[in-house]
Amino acid sequence: MHFAMKGIMSLRAGLAGALLLAACPAAFAQSAYITQVSPRSSGLQSMTTSLSTPMVPVSQYTPSQTAFVPTPEMATPHNGNVAQTLEIGKNNQVYQGQFGGNNYSNVGIIGGNSTNVGVLQGGKDFSNLQLVNMQGYSVWVLQPRNAPPVNELIARLPNGNLLIKR
C-alpha cells in the first residue's frame, strides 16, 4: 500500500507538470531596433513616419571566392627569415635573433616552467629546438653563417633523467 501511494503521488506530479507546460504560451524572440529621431522633429506624427522606413539596410548577397590570405608577418618581405615559437607552460622566455637572410628557427617549450631559450643565427641557418618538461633551464643556440642544422630534443623524463636527442 505504501508503494501504491508513492506511485499515485508521482503520477499526480507528472500530470501537474504536463498541464503547466501545456498552459504556458510559446516564447518568441523579436528584433529590437532603436531609431534616432532628429532634434527638429517632435510629436507623434514624426515618430510614426520614422517607423515606416526600413530599420536595417538590406545588402545583396554576392558569392565570394575563398583564397589563401597570408598572415601579416608572412606577407611582408622577410629575406627568408622565419622564427616560430610554441610555448605551453609558465614564465618561459624565448629570444630568436636572426641576422642575414634565409634563417629558419623553430622553438617549442612544452610543459616548461621558468625556462629561457635563445637562438642567434648568422645567415642561411636552420634550427629546431624542442624542450619538454624543463624547469628553470637556460639553453642557447649560436649558429654562425652557414652553420650545420641544429635539430635537438631536450626532455626531463618522469623518472628524473635528462634526455638529449640530436
mmCIF file with all atom_site columns, N, CA, C and O in Angstrom, residues 105-143:
data_model
loop_
_atom_site.group_PDB
_atom_site.id
_atom_site.type_symbol
_atom_site.label_atom_id
_atom_site.label_alt_id
_atom_site.label_comp_id
_atom_site.label_asym_id
_atom_site.label_entity_id
_atom_site.label_seq_id
_atom_site.pdbx_PDB_ins_code
_atom_site.Cartn_x
_atom_site.Cartn_y
_atom_site.Cartn_z
_atom_site.occupancy
_atom_site.B_iso_or_equiv
_atom_site.pdbx_formal_charge
_atom_site.auth_seq_id
_atom_site.auth_comp_id
_atom_site.auth_asym_id
_atom_site.auth_atom_id
_atom_site.pdbx_PDB_model_num
ATOM 1   N N  . SER A 1 105 ? 64.152 29.210 -37.656 1.00 0.00 ? 105 SER A N  1
ATOM 2   C CA . SER A 1 105 ? 64.288 28.651 -36.315 1.00 0.00 ? 105 SER A CA 1
ATOM 3   C C  . SER A 1 105 ? 62.912 28.322 -35.765 1.00 0.00 ? 105 SER A C  1
ATOM 4   O O  . SER A 1 105 ? 61.954 29.067 -35.950 1.00 0.00 ? 105 SER A O  1
ATOM 5   N N  . ASN A 1 106 ? 62.836 27.188 -35.102 1.00 0.00 ? 106 ASN A N  1
ATOM 6   C CA . ASN A 1 106 ? 61.606 26.698 -34.512 1.00 0.00 ? 106 ASN A CA 1
ATOM 7   C C  . ASN A 1 106 ? 61.921 26.290 -33.082 1.00 0.00 ? 106 ASN A C  1
ATOM 8   O O  . ASN A 1 106 ? 62.753 25.414 -32.858 1.00 0.00 ? 106 ASN A O  1
ATOM 9   N N  . VAL A 1 107 ? 61.274 26.936 -32.107 1.00 0.00 ? 107 VAL A N  1
ATOM 10  C CA . VAL A 1 107 ? 61.492 26.642 -30.696 1.00 0.00 ? 107 VAL A CA 1
ATOM 11  C C  . VAL A 1 107 ? 60.165 26.210 -30.094 1.00 0.00 ? 107 VAL A C  1
ATOM 12  O O  . VAL A 1 107 ? 59.155 26.896 -30.247 1.00 0.00 ? 107 VAL A O  1
ATOM 13  N N  . GLY A 1 108 ? 60.171 25.070 -29.411 1.00 0.00 ? 108 GLY A N  1
ATOM 14  C CA . GLY A 1 108 ? 58.980 24.590 -28.727 1.00 0.00 ? 108 GLY A CA 1
ATOM 15  C C  . GLY A 1 108 ? 59.285 24.306 -27.274 1.00 0.00 ? 108 GLY A C  1
ATOM 16  O O  . GLY A 1 108 ? 60.255 23.615 -26.960 1.00 0.00 ? 108 GLY A O  1
ATOM 17  N N  . ILE A 1 109 ? 58.473 24.869 -26.379 1.00 0.00 ? 109 ILE A N  1
ATOM 18  C CA . ILE A 1 109 ? 58.596 24.589 -24.948 1.00 0.00 ? 109 ILE A CA 1
ATOM 19  C C  . ILE A 1 109 ? 57.256 24.005 -24.521 1.00 0.00 ? 109 ILE A C  1
ATOM 20  O O  . ILE A 1 109 ? 56.233 24.689 -24.562 1.00 0.00 ? 109 ILE A O  1
ATOM 21  N N  . ILE A 1 110 ? 57.276 22.740 -24.135 1.00 0.00 ? 110 ILE A N  1
ATOM 22  C CA . ILE A 1 110 ? 56.037 22.053 -23.761 1.00 0.00 ? 110 ILE A CA 1
ATOM 23  C C  . ILE A 1 110 ? 56.155 21.624 -22.314 1.00 0.00 ? 110 ILE A C  1
ATOM 24  O O  . ILE A 1 110 ? 57.046 20.860 -21.951 1.00 0.00 ? 110 ILE A O  1
ATOM 25  N N  . GLY A 1 111 ? 55.274 22.140 -21.480 1.00 0.00 ? 111 GLY A N  1
ATOM 26  C CA . GLY A 1 111 ? 55.265 21.786 -20.068 1.00 0.00 ? 111 GLY A CA 1
ATOM 27  C C  . GLY A 1 111 ? 56.419 22.374 -19.287 1.00 0.00 ? 111 GLY A C  1
ATOM 28  O O  . GLY A 1 111 ? 56.762 21.861 -18.227 1.00 0.00 ? 111 GLY A O  1
ATOM 29  N N  . GLY A 1 112 ? 57.004 23.432 -19.765 1.00 0.00 ? 112 GLY A N  1
ATOM 30  C CA . GLY A 1 112 ? 58.139 24.035 -19.074 1.00 0.00 ? 112 GLY A CA 1
ATOM 31  C C  . GLY A 1 112 ? 57.711 25.104 -18.099 1.00 0.00 ? 112 GLY A C  1
ATOM 32  O O  . GLY A 1 112 ? 56.609 25.634 -18.156 1.00 0.00 ? 112 GLY A O  1
ATOM 33  N N  . ASN A 1 113 ? 58.638 25.441 -17.202 1.00 0.00 ? 113 ASN A N  1
ATOM 34  C CA . ASN A 1 113 ? 58.393 26.487 -16.224 1.00 0.00 ? 113 ASN A CA 1
ATOM 35  C C  . ASN A 1 113 ? 59.704 27.235 -16.003 1.00 0.00 ? 113 ASN A C  1
ATOM 36  O O  . ASN A 1 113 ? 60.715 26.608 -15.678 1.00 0.00 ? 113 ASN A O  1
ATOM 37  N N  . SER A 1 114 ? 59.691 28.550 -16.187 1.00 0.00 ? 114 SER A N  1
ATOM 38  C CA . SER A 1 114 ? 60.861 29.413 -15.996 1.00 0.00 ? 114 SER A CA 1
ATOM 39  C C  . SER A 1 114 ? 62.053 28.957 -16.832 1.00 0.00 ? 114 SER A C  1
ATOM 40  O O  . SER A 1 114 ? 63.178 28.913 -16.359 1.00 0.00 ? 114 SER A O  1
ATOM 41  N N  . THR A 1 115 ? 61.790 28.611 -18.081 1.00 0.00 ? 115 THR A N  1
ATOM 42  C CA . THR A 1 115 ? 62.832 28.160 -18.999 1.00 0.00 ? 115 THR A CA 1
ATOM 43  C C  . THR A 1 115 ? 63.186 29.310 -19.932 1.00 0.00 ? 115 THR A C  1
ATOM 44  O O  . THR A 1 115 ? 62.313 30.003 -20.436 1.00 0.00 ? 115 THR A O  1
ATOM 45  N N  . ASN A 1 116 ? 64.489 29.512 -20.169 1.00 0.00 ? 116 ASN A N  1
ATOM 46  C CA . ASN A 1 116 ? 64.964 30.559 -21.066 1.00 0.00 ? 116 ASN A CA 1
ATOM 47  C C  . ASN A 1 116 ? 65.617 29.917 -22.279 1.00 0.00 ? 116 ASN A C  1
ATOM 48  O O  . ASN A 1 116 ? 66.472 29.039 -22.133 1.00 0.00 ? 116 ASN A O  1
ATOM 49  N N  . VAL A 1 117 ? 65.225 30.355 -23.471 1.00 0.00 ? 117 VAL A N  1
ATOM 50  C CA . VAL A 1 117 ? 65.788 29.828 -24.711 1.00 0.00 ? 117 VAL A CA 1
ATOM 51  C C  . VAL A 1 117 ? 66.206 31.004 -25.573 1.00 0.00 ? 117 VAL A C  1
ATOM 52  O O  . VAL A 1 117 ? 65.444 31.969 -25.734 1.00 0.00 ? 117 VAL A O  1
ATOM 53  N N  . GLY A 1 118 ? 67.398 30.927 -26.155 1.00 0.00 ? 118 GLY A N  1
ATOM 54  C CA . GLY A 1 118 ? 67.873 31.945 -27.077 1.00 0.00 ? 118 GLY A CA 1
ATOM 55  C C  . GLY A 1 118 ? 68.426 31.297 -28.326 1.00 0.00 ? 118 GLY A C  1
ATOM 56  O O  . GLY A 1 118 ? 69.116 30.285 -28.251 1.00 0.00 ? 118 GLY A O  1
ATOM 57  N N  . VAL A 1 119 ? 68.103 31.851 -29.474 1.00 0.00 ? 119 VAL A N  1
ATOM 58  C CA . VAL A 1 119 ? 68.614 31.362 -30.755 1.00 0.00 ? 119 VAL A CA 1
ATOM 59  C C  . VAL A 1 119 ? 69.180 32.563 -31.492 1.00 0.00 ? 119 VAL A C  1
ATOM 60  O O  . VAL A 1 119 ? 68.461 33.534 -31.747 1.00 0.00 ? 119 VAL A O  1
ATOM 61  N N  . LEU A 1 120 ? 70.477 32.523 -31.813 1.00 0.00 ? 120 LEU A N  1
ATOM 62  C CA . LEU A 1 120 ? 71.116 33.569 -32.612 1.00 0.00 ? 120 LEU A CA 1
ATOM 63  C C  . LEU A 1 120 ? 71.648 32.928 -33.881 1.00 0.00 ? 120 LEU A C  1
ATOM 64  O O  . LEU A 1 120 ? 72.438 31.977 -33.822 1.00 0.00 ? 120 LEU A O  1
ATOM 65  N N  . GLN A 1 121 ? 71.216 33.443 -35.032 1.00 0.00 ? 121 GLN A N  1
ATOM 66  C CA . GLN A 1 121 ? 71.603 32.868 -36.320 1.00 0.00 ? 121 GLN A CA 1
ATOM 67  C C  . GLN A 1 121 ? 72.246 33.935 -37.187 1.00 0.00 ? 121 GLN A C  1
ATOM 68  O O  . GLN A 1 121 ? 71.752 35.050 -37.282 1.00 0.00 ? 121 GLN A O  1
ATOM 69  N N  . GLY A 1 122 ? 73.345 33.551 -37.861 1.00 0.00 ? 122 GLY A N  1
ATOM 70  C CA . GLY A 1 122 ? 74.091 34.498 -38.669 1.00 0.00 ? 122 GLY A CA 1
ATOM 71  C C  . GLY A 1 122 ? 73.658 34.591 -40.120 1.00 0.00 ? 122 GLY A C  1
ATOM 72  O O  . GLY A 1 122 ? 73.876 35.597 -40.765 1.00 0.00 ? 122 GLY A O  1
ATOM 73  N N  . GLY A 1 123 ? 73.029 33.580 -40.663 1.00 0.00 ? 123 GLY A N  1
ATOM 74  C CA . GLY A 1 123 ? 72.583 33.613 -42.052 1.00 0.00 ? 123 GLY A CA 1
ATOM 75  C C  . GLY A 1 123 ? 72.630 32.226 -42.670 1.00 0.00 ? 123 GLY A C  1
ATOM 76  O O  . GLY A 1 123 ? 73.580 31.482 -42.469 1.00 0.00 ? 123 GLY A O  1
ATOM 77  N N  . LYS A 1 124 ? 71.585 31.874 -43.398 1.00 0.00 ? 124 LYS A N  1
ATOM 78  C CA . LYS A 1 124 ? 71.452 30.569 -44.058 1.00 0.00 ? 124 LYS A CA 1
ATOM 79  C C  . LYS A 1 124 ? 71.575 29.433 -43.046 1.00 0.00 ? 124 LYS A C  1
ATOM 80  O O  . LYS A 1 124 ? 72.309 28.472 -43.247 1.00 0.00 ? 124 LYS A O  1
ATOM 81  N N  . ASP A 1 125 ? 70.837 29.572 -41.926 1.00 0.00 ? 125 ASP A N  1
ATOM 82  C CA . ASP A 1 125 ? 70.885 28.586 -40.851 1.00 0.00 ? 125 ASP A CA 1
ATOM 83  C C  . ASP A 1 125 ? 69.512 27.982 -40.615 1.00 0.00 ? 125 ASP A C  1
ATOM 84  O O  . ASP A 1 125 ? 68.483 28.597 -40.891 1.00 0.00 ? 125 ASP A O  1
ATOM 85  N N  . PHE A 1 126 ? 69.508 26.776 -40.044 1.00 0.00 ? 126 PHE A N  1
ATOM 86  C CA . PHE A 1 126 ? 68.283 26.068 -39.709 1.00 0.00 ? 126 PHE A CA 1
ATOM 87  C C  . PHE A 1 126 ? 68.432 25.511 -38.301 1.00 0.00 ? 126 PHE A C  1
ATOM 88  O O  . PHE A 1 126 ? 69.448 24.868 -37.990 1.00 0.00 ? 126 PHE A O  1
ATOM 89  N N  . SER A 1 127 ? 67.446 25.770 -37.421 1.00 0.00 ? 127 SER A N  1
ATOM 90  C CA . SER A 1 127 ? 67.480 25.190 -36.082 1.00 0.00 ? 127 SER A CA 1
ATOM 91  C C  . SER A 1 127 ? 66.078 24.786 -35.660 1.00 0.00 ? 127 SER A C  1
ATOM 92  O O  . SER A 1 127 ? 65.101 25.478 -35.948 1.00 0.00 ? 127 SER A O  1
ATOM 93  N N  . ASN A 1 128 ? 66.002 23.641 -35.010 1.00 0.00 ? 128 ASN A N  1
ATOM 94  C CA . ASN A 1 128 ? 64.757 23.109 -34.482 1.00 0.00 ? 128 ASN A CA 1
ATOM 95  C C  . ASN A 1 128 ? 65.062 22.630 -33.074 1.00 0.00 ? 128 ASN A C  1
ATOM 96  O O  . ASN A 1 128 ? 65.781 21.656 -32.890 1.00 0.00 ? 128 ASN A O  1
ATOM 97  N N  . LEU A 1 129 ? 64.546 23.315 -32.070 1.00 0.00 ? 129 LEU A N  1
ATOM 98  C CA . LEU A 1 129 ? 64.856 23.041 -30.676 1.00 0.00 ? 129 LEU A CA 1
ATOM 99  C C  . LEU A 1 129 ? 63.552 22.818 -29.917 1.00 0.00 ? 129 LEU A C  1
ATOM 100 O O  . LEU A 1 129 ? 62.682 23.685 -29.920 1.00 0.00 ? 129 LEU A O  1
ATOM 101 N N  . GLN A 1 130 ? 63.419 21.652 -29.269 1.00 0.00 ? 130 GLN A N  1
ATOM 102 C CA . GLN A 1 130 ? 62.216 21.315 -28.512 1.00 0.00 ? 130 GLN A CA 1
ATOM 103 C C  . GLN A 1 130 ? 62.604 20.979 -27.079 1.00 0.00 ? 130 GLN A C  1
ATOM 104 O O  . GLN A 1 130 ? 63.488 20.150 -26.853 1.00 0.00 ? 130 GLN A O  1
ATOM 105 N N  . LEU A 1 131 ? 61.966 21.614 -26.111 1.00 0.00 ? 131 LEU A N  1
ATOM 106 C CA . LEU A 1 131 ? 62.199 21.354 -24.692 1.00 0.00 ? 131 LEU A CA 1
ATOM 107 C C  . LEU A 1 131 ? 60.900 20.846 -24.077 1.00 0.00 ? 131 LEU A C  1
ATOM 108 O O  . LEU A 1 131 ? 59.853 21.491 -24.228 1.00 0.00 ? 131 LEU A O  1
ATOM 109 N N  . VAL A 1 132 ? 60.979 19.714 -23.382 1.00 0.00 ? 132 VAL A N  1
ATOM 110 C CA . VAL A 1 132 ? 59.796 19.094 -22.793 1.00 0.00 ? 132 VAL A CA 1
ATOM 111 C C  . VAL A 1 132 ? 60.014 18.921 -21.294 1.00 0.00 ? 132 VAL A C  1
ATOM 112 O O  . VAL A 1 132 ? 61.019 18.328 -20.874 1.00 0.00 ? 132 VAL A O  1
ATOM 113 N N  . ASN A 1 133 ? 59.097 19.432 -20.490 1.00 0.00 ? 133 ASN A N  1
ATOM 114 C CA . ASN A 1 133 ? 59.105 19.315 -19.020 1.00 0.00 ? 133 ASN A CA 1
ATOM 115 C C  . ASN A 1 133 ? 60.375 19.868 -18.383 1.00 0.00 ? 133 ASN A C  1
ATOM 116 O O  . ASN A 1 133 ? 60.847 19.345 -17.380 1.00 0.00 ? 133 ASN A O  1
ATOM 117 N N  . MET A 1 134 ? 60.932 20.900 -18.936 1.00 0.00 ? 134 MET A N  1
ATOM 118 C CA . MET A 1 134 ? 62.151 21.506 -18.384 1.00 0.00 ? 134 MET A CA 1
ATOM 119 C C  . MET A 1 134 ? 61.750 22.592 -17.388 1.00 0.00 ? 134 MET A C  1
ATOM 120 O O  . MET A 1 134 ? 60.887 23.416 -17.674 1.00 0.00 ? 134 MET A O  1
ATOM 121 N N  . GLN A 1 135 ? 62.414 22.599 -16.242 1.00 0.00 ? 135 GLN A N  1
ATOM 122 C CA . GLN A 1 135 ? 62.116 23.552 -15.181 1.00 0.00 ? 135 GLN A CA 1
ATOM 123 C C  . GLN A 1 135 ? 63.365 24.364 -14.867 1.00 0.00 ? 135 GLN A C  1
ATOM 124 O O  . GLN A 1 135 ? 64.347 23.816 -14.375 1.00 0.00 ? 135 GLN A O  1
ATOM 125 N N  . GLY A 1 136 ? 63.363 25.666 -15.209 1.00 0.00 ? 136 GLY A N  1
ATOM 126 C CA . GLY A 1 136 ? 64.441 26.559 -14.821 1.00 0.00 ? 136 GLY A CA 1
ATOM 127 C C  . GLY A 1 136 ? 65.746 26.406 -15.580 1.00 0.00 ? 136 GLY A C  1
ATOM 128 O O  . GLY A 1 136 ? 66.789 26.774 -15.058 1.00 0.00 ? 136 GLY A O  1
ATOM 129 N N  . TYR A 1 137 ? 65.724 25.877 -16.768 1.00 0.00 ? 137 TYR A N  1
ATOM 130 C CA . TYR A 1 137 ? 66.945 25.716 -17.566 1.00 0.00 ? 137 TYR A CA 1
ATOM 131 C C  . TYR A 1 137 ? 67.098 26.886 -18.532 1.00 0.00 ? 137 TYR A C  1
ATOM 132 O O  . TYR A 1 137 ? 66.119 27.507 -18.938 1.00 0.00 ? 137 TYR A O  1
ATOM 133 N N  . SER A 1 138 ? 68.328 27.163 -18.926 1.00 0.00 ? 138 SER A N  1
ATOM 134 C CA . SER A 1 138 ? 68.628 28.137 -19.970 1.00 0.00 ? 138 SER A CA 1
ATOM 135 C C  . SER A 1 138 ? 69.387 27.425 -21.081 1.00 0.00 ? 138 SER A C  1
ATOM 136 O O  . SER A 1 138 ? 70.382 26.751 -20.821 1.00 0.00 ? 138 SER A O  1
ATOM 137 N N  . VAL A 1 139 ? 68.909 27.578 -22.311 1.00 0.00 ? 139 VAL A N  1
ATOM 138 C CA . VAL A 1 139 ? 69.516 26.927 -23.469 1.00 0.00 ? 139 VAL A CA 1
ATOM 139 C C  . VAL A 1 139 ? 69.728 27.986 -24.535 1.00 0.00 ? 139 VAL A C  1
ATOM 140 O O  . VAL A 1 139 ? 68.814 28.739 -24.865 1.00 0.00 ? 139 VAL A O  1
ATOM 141 N N  . TRP A 1 140 ? 70.951 28.035 -25.079 1.00 0.00 ? 140 TRP A N  1
ATOM 142 C CA . TRP A 1 140 ? 71.273 28.973 -26.151 1.00 0.00 ? 140 TRP A CA 1
ATOM 143 C C  . TRP A 1 140 ? 71.790 28.200 -27.358 1.00 0.00 ? 140 TRP A C  1
ATOM 144 O O  . TRP A 1 140 ? 72.573 27.266 -27.210 1.00 0.00 ? 140 TRP A O  1
ATOM 145 N N  . VAL A 1 141 ? 71.362 28.609 -28.527 1.00 0.00 ? 141 VAL A N  1
ATOM 146 C CA . VAL A 1 141 ? 71.857 28.063 -29.786 1.00 0.00 ? 141 VAL A CA 1
ATOM 147 C C  . VAL A 1 141 ? 72.529 29.208 -30.524 1.00 0.00 ? 141 VAL A C  1
ATOM 148 O O  . VAL A 1 141 ? 71.881 30.215 -30.834 1.00 0.00 ? 141 VAL A O  1
ATOM 149 N N  . LEU A 1 142 ? 73.825 29.080 -30.796 1.00 0.00 ? 142 LEU A N  1
ATOM 150 C CA . LEU A 1 142 ? 74.576 30.090 -31.537 1.00 0.00 ? 142 LEU A CA 1
ATOM 151 C C  . LEU A 1 142 ? 75.017 29.473 -32.865 1.00 0.00 ? 142 LEU A C  1
ATOM 152 O O  . LEU A 1 142 ? 75.784 28.515 -32.879 1.00 0.00 ? 142 LEU A O  1
ATOM 153 N N  . GLN A 1 143 ? 74.525 30.018 -33.962 1.00 0.00 ? 143 GLN A N  1
ATOM 154 C CA . GLN A 1 143 ? 74.863 29.491 -35.277 1.00 0.00 ? 143 GLN A CA 1
ATOM 155 C C  . GLN A 1 143 ? 75.493 30.586 -36.123 1.00 0.00 ? 143 GLN A C  1
ATOM 156 O O  . GLN A 1 143 ? 74.822 31.535 -36.509 1.00 0.00 ? 143 GLN A O  1
#
